[in-house]
C-alpha positions as a Markdown table, in Angstrom:
| # | Residue | x | y | z |
|---|---|---|---|---|
| 1 | Unk | 94.3 | 100.0 | 77.6 |
| 2 | Unk | 94.9 | 99.7 | 81.3 |
| 3 | Unk | 92.5 | 101.3 | 83.8 |
| 4 | Unk | 94.3 | 102.7 | 86.8 |
| 5 | Unk | 91.9 | 103.4 | 89.8 |
| 6 | Unk | 94.0 | 105.7 | 92.4 |
| 7 | Unk | 93.3 | 107.0 | 95.8 |
| 8 | Unk | 95.5 | 109.5 | 97.6 |
| 9 | Unk | 96.0 | 110.5 | 101.4 |
| 10 | Unk | 97.0 | 114.0 | 102.3 |
| 11 | Unk | 99.4 | 115.8 | 104.8 |
| 12 | Unk | 96.6 | 118.2 | 105.5 |
| 13 | Unk | 97.0 | 122.0 | 106.3 |
| 14 | Unk | 95.7 | 124.4 | 109.1 |
| 15 | Unk | 92.8 | 126.6 | 108.1 |
| 16 | Unk | 94.6 | 129.8 | 106.9 |
| 17 | Unk | 98.0 | 128.1 | 106.1 |
| 18 | Unk | 99.7 | 129.0 | 102.9 |
| 19 | Unk | 101.5 | 125.7 | 102.6 |
| 20 | Unk | 100.0 | 123.1 | 100.2 |
| 21 | Unk | 98.2 | 119.9 | 101.5 |
| 22 | Unk | 100.8 | 117.5 | 100.0 |
| 23 | Unk | 100.1 | 114.1 | 98.9 |
| 24 | Unk | 101.6 | 111.5 | 101.6 |
| 25 | Unk | 100.2 | 108.1 | 100.2 |
| 26 | Unk | 99.3 | 106.8 | 96.8 |
| 27 | Unk | 97.5 | 103.5 | 96.2 |
| 28 | Unk | 96.6 | 102.2 | 92.8 |
| 29 | Unk | 95.0 | 99.2 | 91.2 |
| 30 | Unk | 95.5 | 98.2 | 87.6 |
| 31 | Unk | 92.7 | 96.8 | 85.8 |
| 32 | Unk | 92.9 | 95.1 | 82.2 |
| 33 | Unk | 90.2 | 95.6 | 79.5 |
| 34 | Unk | 88.0 | 93.2 | 81.3 |
| 35 | Unk | 88.4 | 95.3 | 84.6 |
| 36 | Unk | 90.1 | 92.4 | 86.2 |
| 37 | Unk | 92.9 | 93.3 | 88.8 |
| 38 | Unk | 96.4 | 92.6 | 87.1 |
| 39 | Unk | 98.6 | 94.4 | 89.6 |
| 40 | Unk | 98.7 | 97.0 | 92.5 |
| 41 | Unk | 100.8 | 99.9 | 93.6 |
| 42 | Unk | 101.4 | 101.5 | 96.9 |
| 43 | Unk | 103.9 | 104.1 | 98.2 |
| 44 | Unk | 104.3 | 106.7 | 101.1 |
| 45 | Unk | 105.7 | 110.1 | 100.1 |
| 46 | Unk | 107.9 | 112.2 | 102.0 |
| 47 | Unk | 106.4 | 115.8 | 102.1 |
| 48 | Unk | 108.4 | 118.8 | 101.5 |
| 49 | Unk | 107.0 | 120.8 | 104.5 |
| 50 | Unk | 106.1 | 120.0 | 108.0 |
| 51 | Unk | 104.1 | 116.8 | 108.8 |
| 52 | Unk | 100.8 | 117.3 | 110.2 |
| 53 | Unk | 100.0 | 115.1 | 113.3 |
| 54 | Unk | 96.4 | 114.9 | 112.7 |
| 55 | Unk | 96.8 | 113.4 | 109.1 |
| 56 | Unk | 99.4 | 110.9 | 110.6 |
| 57 | Unk | 96.4 | 109.6 | 113.1 |
| 58 | Unk | 93.7 | 110.0 | 110.3 |
| 59 | Unk | 95.5 | 107.9 | 108.0 |
| 60 | Unk | 97.3 | 105.4 | 110.4 |
| 61 | Unk | 100.7 | 106.5 | 109.1 |
| 62 | Unk | 103.8 | 107.1 | 111.5 |
| 63 | Unk | 106.1 | 110.2 | 110.9 |
| 64 | Unk | 109.1 | 108.0 | 110.7 |
| 65 | Unk | 107.5 | 106.2 | 108.0 |
| 66 | Unk | 107.1 | 109.6 | 105.8 |
| 67 | Unk | 110.5 | 110.7 | 106.8 |
| 68 | Unk | 112.1 | 107.6 | 105.4 |
| 69 | Unk | 109.9 | 107.5 | 102.4 |
| 70 | Unk | 110.9 | 108.8 | 98.8 |
| 71 | Unk | 110.2 | 112.1 | 97.6 |
| 72 | Unk | 107.1 | 112.8 | 95.2 |
| 73 | Unk | 109.1 | 113.0 | 92.1 |
| 74 | Unk | 110.5 | 109.7 | 92.8 |
| 75 | Unk | 107.2 | 108.0 | 93.5 |
| 76 | Unk | 105.6 | 109.6 | 90.5 |
| 77 | Unk | 108.6 | 108.2 | 88.3 |
| 78 | Unk | 107.6 | 104.6 | 89.7 |
| 79 | Unk | 103.9 | 105.1 | 89.3 |
| 80 | Unk | 104.2 | 106.4 | 85.7 |
| 81 | Unk | 106.0 | 103.3 | 84.7 |
| 82 | Unk | 103.3 | 101.0 | 86.5 |
| 83 | Unk | 100.6 | 102.9 | 84.3 |
| 84 | Unk | 102.2 | 101.7 | 81.2 |
| 85 | Unk | 101.8 | 103.3 | 77.7 |
| 86 | Unk | 98.0 | 103.5 | 77.2 |
| 87 | Unk | 95.9 | 104.0 | 80.3 |
| 88 | Unk | 92.7 | 106.0 | 82.0 |
| 89 | Unk | 93.0 | 107.1 | 85.5 |
| 90 | Unk | 90.1 | 106.8 | 87.7 |
| 91 | Unk | 89.4 | 108.1 | 91.3 |
| 92 | Unk | 86.9 | 108.6 | 93.9 |
| 93 | Unk | 86.8 | 112.4 | 93.4 |
| 94 | Unk | 88.2 | 114.9 | 91.1 |
| 95 | Unk | 90.1 | 116.3 | 94.1 |
| 96 | Unk | 92.7 | 113.6 | 93.8 |
| 97 | Unk | 93.7 | 114.6 | 90.2 |
| 98 | Unk | 93.6 | 118.4 | 91.3 |
| 99 | Unk | 96.2 | 117.6 | 93.9 |
| 100 | Unk | 98.3 | 115.6 | 91.6 |
| 101 | Unk | 98.5 | 118.7 | 89.4 |
| 102 | Unk | 99.0 | 120.6 | 92.4 |
| 103 | Unk | 101.9 | 118.5 | 93.6 |
| 104 | Unk | 103.6 | 118.4 | 90.1 |
| 105 | Unk | 103.5 | 122.1 | 90.3 |
| 106 | Unk | 105.1 | 122.5 | 93.6 |
| 107 | Unk | 107.7 | 119.7 | 92.7 |
| 108 | Unk | 108.3 | 121.3 | 89.4 |
| 109 | Unk | 107.3 | 118.0 | 87.8 |
| 110 | Unk | 105.9 | 117.6 | 84.2 |
| 111 | Unk | 102.1 | 116.9 | 84.4 |
| 112 | Unk | 101.6 | 115.9 | 80.6 |
| 113 | Unk | 101.2 | 112.2 | 81.7 |
| 114 | Unk | 98.1 | 113.3 | 83.6 |
| 115 | Unk | 95.4 | 112.4 | 81.1 |
| 116 | Unk | 92.1 | 110.5 | 80.6 |
| 117 | Unk | 91.1 | 111.2 | 84.2 |
| 118 | Unk | 87.5 | 110.1 | 85.2 |
| 119 | Unk | 85.9 | 111.0 | 88.4 |
| 120 | Unk | 84.1 | 108.0 | 89.5 |
| 121 | Unk | 81.7 | 109.8 | 91.9 |
| 122 | Unk | 79.9 | 111.4 | 89.0 |
| 123 | Unk | 78.3 | 107.7 | 88.7 |
| 124 | Unk | 77.3 | 107.0 | 92.2 |
| 125 | Unk | 75.4 | 108.6 | 95.1 |
| 126 | Unk | 77.2 | 109.7 | 98.4 |
| 127 | Unk | 80.6 | 108.7 | 99.7 |
| 128 | Unk | 82.7 | 105.6 | 98.9 |
| 129 | Unk | 81.3 | 103.8 | 102.0 |
| 130 | Unk | 77.6 | 104.5 | 101.2 |
| 131 | Unk | 78.2 | 103.5 | 97.6 |
| 132 | Unk | 79.6 | 100.2 | 98.7 |
| 133 | Unk | 76.7 | 99.6 | 101.2 |
| 134 | Unk | 74.3 | 100.6 | 98.5 |
| 135 | Unk | 75.5 | 97.7 | 96.3 |
| 136 | Unk | 75.6 | 95.3 | 99.2 |
| 137 | Unk | 79.4 | 95.2 | 99.3 |
| 138 | Unk | 81.5 | 94.8 | 102.5 |
| 139 | Unk | 84.3 | 97.2 | 102.4 |
| 140 | Unk | 87.8 | 95.4 | 102.3 |
| 141 | Unk | 90.9 | 96.7 | 104.4 |
| 142 | Unk | 91.1 | 100.0 | 106.2 |
| 143 | Unk | 89.2 | 103.1 | 105.3 |
| 144 | Unk | 91.8 | 105.8 | 104.5 |
| 145 | Unk | 94.4 | 103.3 | 103.5 |
| 146 | Unk | 95.0 | 104.5 | 100.0 |
| 147 | Unk | 95.5 | 100.8 | 98.4 |
| 148 | Unk | 92.3 | 99.5 | 100.2 |
| 149 | Unk | 90.2 | 102.6 | 99.1 |
| 150 | Unk | 91.4 | 102.1 | 95.5 |
| 151 | Unk | 90.6 | 98.4 | 95.7 |
| 152 | Unk | 86.9 | 99.3 | 96.9 |
| 153 | Unk | 86.5 | 101.7 | 94.2 |
| 154 | Unk | 87.8 | 99.4 | 91.6 |
| 155 | Unk | 85.0 | 96.9 | 93.0 |
| 156 | Unk | 82.4 | 99.5 | 92.3 |
| 157 | Unk | 83.8 | 100.3 | 89.0 |
| 158 | Unk | 83.4 | 96.5 | 87.8 |
| 159 | Unk | 79.5 | 96.9 | 88.5 |
| 160 | Unk | 79.4 | 99.9 | 86.0 |
| 161 | Unk | 81.7 | 99.2 | 83.2 |
| 162 | Unk | 80.3 | 102.0 | 81.2 |
| 163 | Unk | 82.3 | 104.2 | 83.5 |
| 164 | Unk | 85.5 | 102.9 | 81.8 |
| 165 | Unk | 84.2 | 103.9 | 78.5 |
| 166 | Unk | 83.3 | 107.3 | 79.3 |
| 167 | Unk | 85.4 | 110.6 | 77.9 |
| 168 | Unk | 83.9 | 112.9 | 80.4 |
| 169 | Unk | 87.4 | 113.7 | 81.5 |
| 170 | Unk | 88.6 | 115.8 | 84.5 |
| 171 | Unk | 90.1 | 119.3 | 83.2 |
| 172 | Unk | 92.1 | 121.0 | 85.8 |
| 173 | Unk | 91.2 | 124.8 | 86.9 |
| 174 | Unk | 94.4 | 126.7 | 86.3 |
| 175 | Unk | 92.9 | 129.4 | 88.4 |
| 176 | Unk | 92.2 | 127.4 | 91.4 |
| 177 | Unk | 95.4 | 125.6 | 91.3 |
| 178 | Unk | 97.3 | 129.1 | 91.6 |
| 179 | Unk | 95.0 | 130.9 | 94.0 |
| 180 | Unk | 93.2 | 128.0 | 96.0 |
| 181 | Unk | 96.0 | 127.9 | 98.8 |
| 182 | Unk | 96.1 | 131.7 | 99.3 |
| 183 | Unk | 92.2 | 132.4 | 99.3 |
| 184 | Unk | 91.6 | 132.1 | 102.9 |
| 185 | Unk | 94.9 | 134.3 | 103.7 |
| 186 | Unk | 93.3 | 137.0 | 101.5 |
| 187 | Unk | 90.1 | 137.0 | 103.3 |
| 188 | Unk | 91.7 | 137.0 | 106.8 |
| 189 | Unk | 94.1 | 139.7 | 105.8 |
| 190 | Unk | 91.4 | 142.1 | 104.7 |
| 191 | Unk | 89.2 | 141.3 | 107.7 |
| 192 | Unk | 92.1 | 142.1 | 109.8 |
| 193 | Unk | 92.5 | 145.4 | 108.2 |
| 194 | Unk | 89.0 | 146.4 | 108.2 |
| 195 | Unk | 89.0 | 145.5 | 111.8 |
| 196 | Unk | 92.0 | 148.3 | 112.5 |
| 197 | Unk | 90.1 | 150.5 | 110.1 |
| 198 | Unk | 92.7 | 150.4 | 107.6 |
| 199 | Unk | 92.7 | 149.7 | 103.8 |
| 200 | Unk | 95.2 | 147.0 | 102.6 |
| 201 | Unk | 96.1 | 147.5 | 99.0 |
| 202 | Unk | 97.3 | 144.8 | 96.6 |
| 203 | Unk | 100.8 | 146.0 | 96.8 |
| 204 | Unk | 101.0 | 145.8 | 100.7 |
| 205 | Unk | 99.4 | 142.3 | 100.6 |
| 206 | Unk | 101.9 | 141.1 | 97.8 |
| 207 | Unk | 104.9 | 142.3 | 99.8 |
| 208 | Unk | 103.9 | 140.4 | 102.7 |
| 209 | Unk | 106.4 | 137.7 | 103.8 |
| 210 | Unk | 103.7 | 135.0 | 103.9 |
| 211 | Unk | 102.4 | 135.9 | 100.4 |
| 212 | Unk | 106.0 | 136.0 | 99.1 |
| 213 | Unk | 106.3 | 132.5 | 100.5 |
| 214 | Unk | 103.4 | 131.4 | 98.7 |
| 215 | Unk | 104.4 | 132.8 | 95.7 |
| 216 | Unk | 107.7 | 130.9 | 95.9 |
| 217 | Unk | 106.3 | 127.6 | 97.1 |
| 218 | Unk | 103.9 | 127.5 | 94.3 |
| 219 | Unk | 106.4 | 128.7 | 91.9 |
| 220 | Unk | 103.9 | 131.2 | 90.4 |
| 221 | Unk | 105.0 | 133.0 | 87.2 |
| 222 | Unk | 104.1 | 136.6 | 86.5 |
| 223 | Unk | 100.7 | 135.6 | 84.9 |
| 224 | Unk | 99.9 | 133.4 | 87.6 |
| 225 | Unk | 100.6 | 136.1 | 90.3 |
| 226 | Unk | 98.0 | 138.2 | 88.3 |
| 227 | Unk | 95.5 | 135.5 | 89.1 |
| 228 | Unk | 96.1 | 135.9 | 92.8 |
| 229 | Unk | 95.7 | 139.7 | 92.4 |
| 230 | Unk | 92.3 | 139.1 | 90.4 |
| 231 | Unk | 91.0 | 137.2 | 93.3 |
| 232 | Unk | 92.5 | 139.8 | 95.8 |
| 233 | Unk | 90.7 | 142.5 | 94.0 |
| 234 | Unk | 87.5 | 140.5 | 93.7 |
| 235 | Unk | 87.3 | 140.3 | 97.8 |
| 236 | Unk | 88.6 | 143.7 | 98.1 |
| 237 | Unk | 85.8 | 145.4 | 96.5 |
| 238 | Unk | 83.4 | 143.0 | 98.2 |
| 239 | Unk | 84.8 | 144.0 | 101.6 |
| 240 | Unk | 85.3 | 147.6 | 101.3 |
| 241 | Unk | 82.5 | 148.5 | 98.8 |
| 242 | Unk | 82.1 | 152.2 | 97.8 |
| 243 | Unk | 85.2 | 152.9 | 100.0 |
| 244 | Unk | 87.5 | 150.7 | 97.8 |
| 245 | Unk | 86.2 | 152.5 | 94.4 |
| 246 | Unk | 87.1 | 156.2 | 96.3 |
| 247 | Unk | 90.5 | 154.8 | 97.3 |
| 248 | Unk | 91.4 | 153.4 | 93.9 |
| 249 | Unk | 90.2 | 156.9 | 92.4 |
| 250 | Unk | 92.7 | 158.5 | 94.9 |
| 251 | Unk | 95.5 | 156.3 | 94.1 |
| 252 | Unk | 95.0 | 156.6 | 90.3 |
């Protein structure tokens, strides 16, 4: 059994953007059954969409480096080979696992290899830097460097080997995978309609160019679009209240 401690860095996204917050770097440490380091993995990933300048500064990565890097699909193929046949994946936060599922969906990649995933934060207090300080460990490398953060997480894991034996695995939320990137755009669109004293229907919202682009980018099938509709209706009723019920009766 291999224990693969991972860390990811992201491209970021604007507050109301419908484009996904793509993974731009992955770092990983392979541990044996004694939790000793046997190998490491690091790769930058070329994003599909525009490159966020703030993310470059935050992670210390150049635009040229990303543009010359391999695609998500190519890097994941290499990473899966690195993991081996039997493994557990561990990360400082379930968000890393969530975004692996998300990017697999956007890039039309199989996600069946995303198994046995453990969120290490469930066993510590505070963030990574605080956990290191709490256990008198000096951080190694550069914060927000994927491999360095993975190495630091691995050091903490060795202090609590019972984590590796845990079966409290991360389970992705399919509803959030399909709707998370459009949630803020729903609320903004409804707020703008209310400001104009207008009613925004689901059909109008779904026909919007930006929403159609989201459906295409996320490769949503009909039942997944229904999840977006469910979220829209939830906010619609919350925003319009009684007026929403009246309008629905009139449209029925």
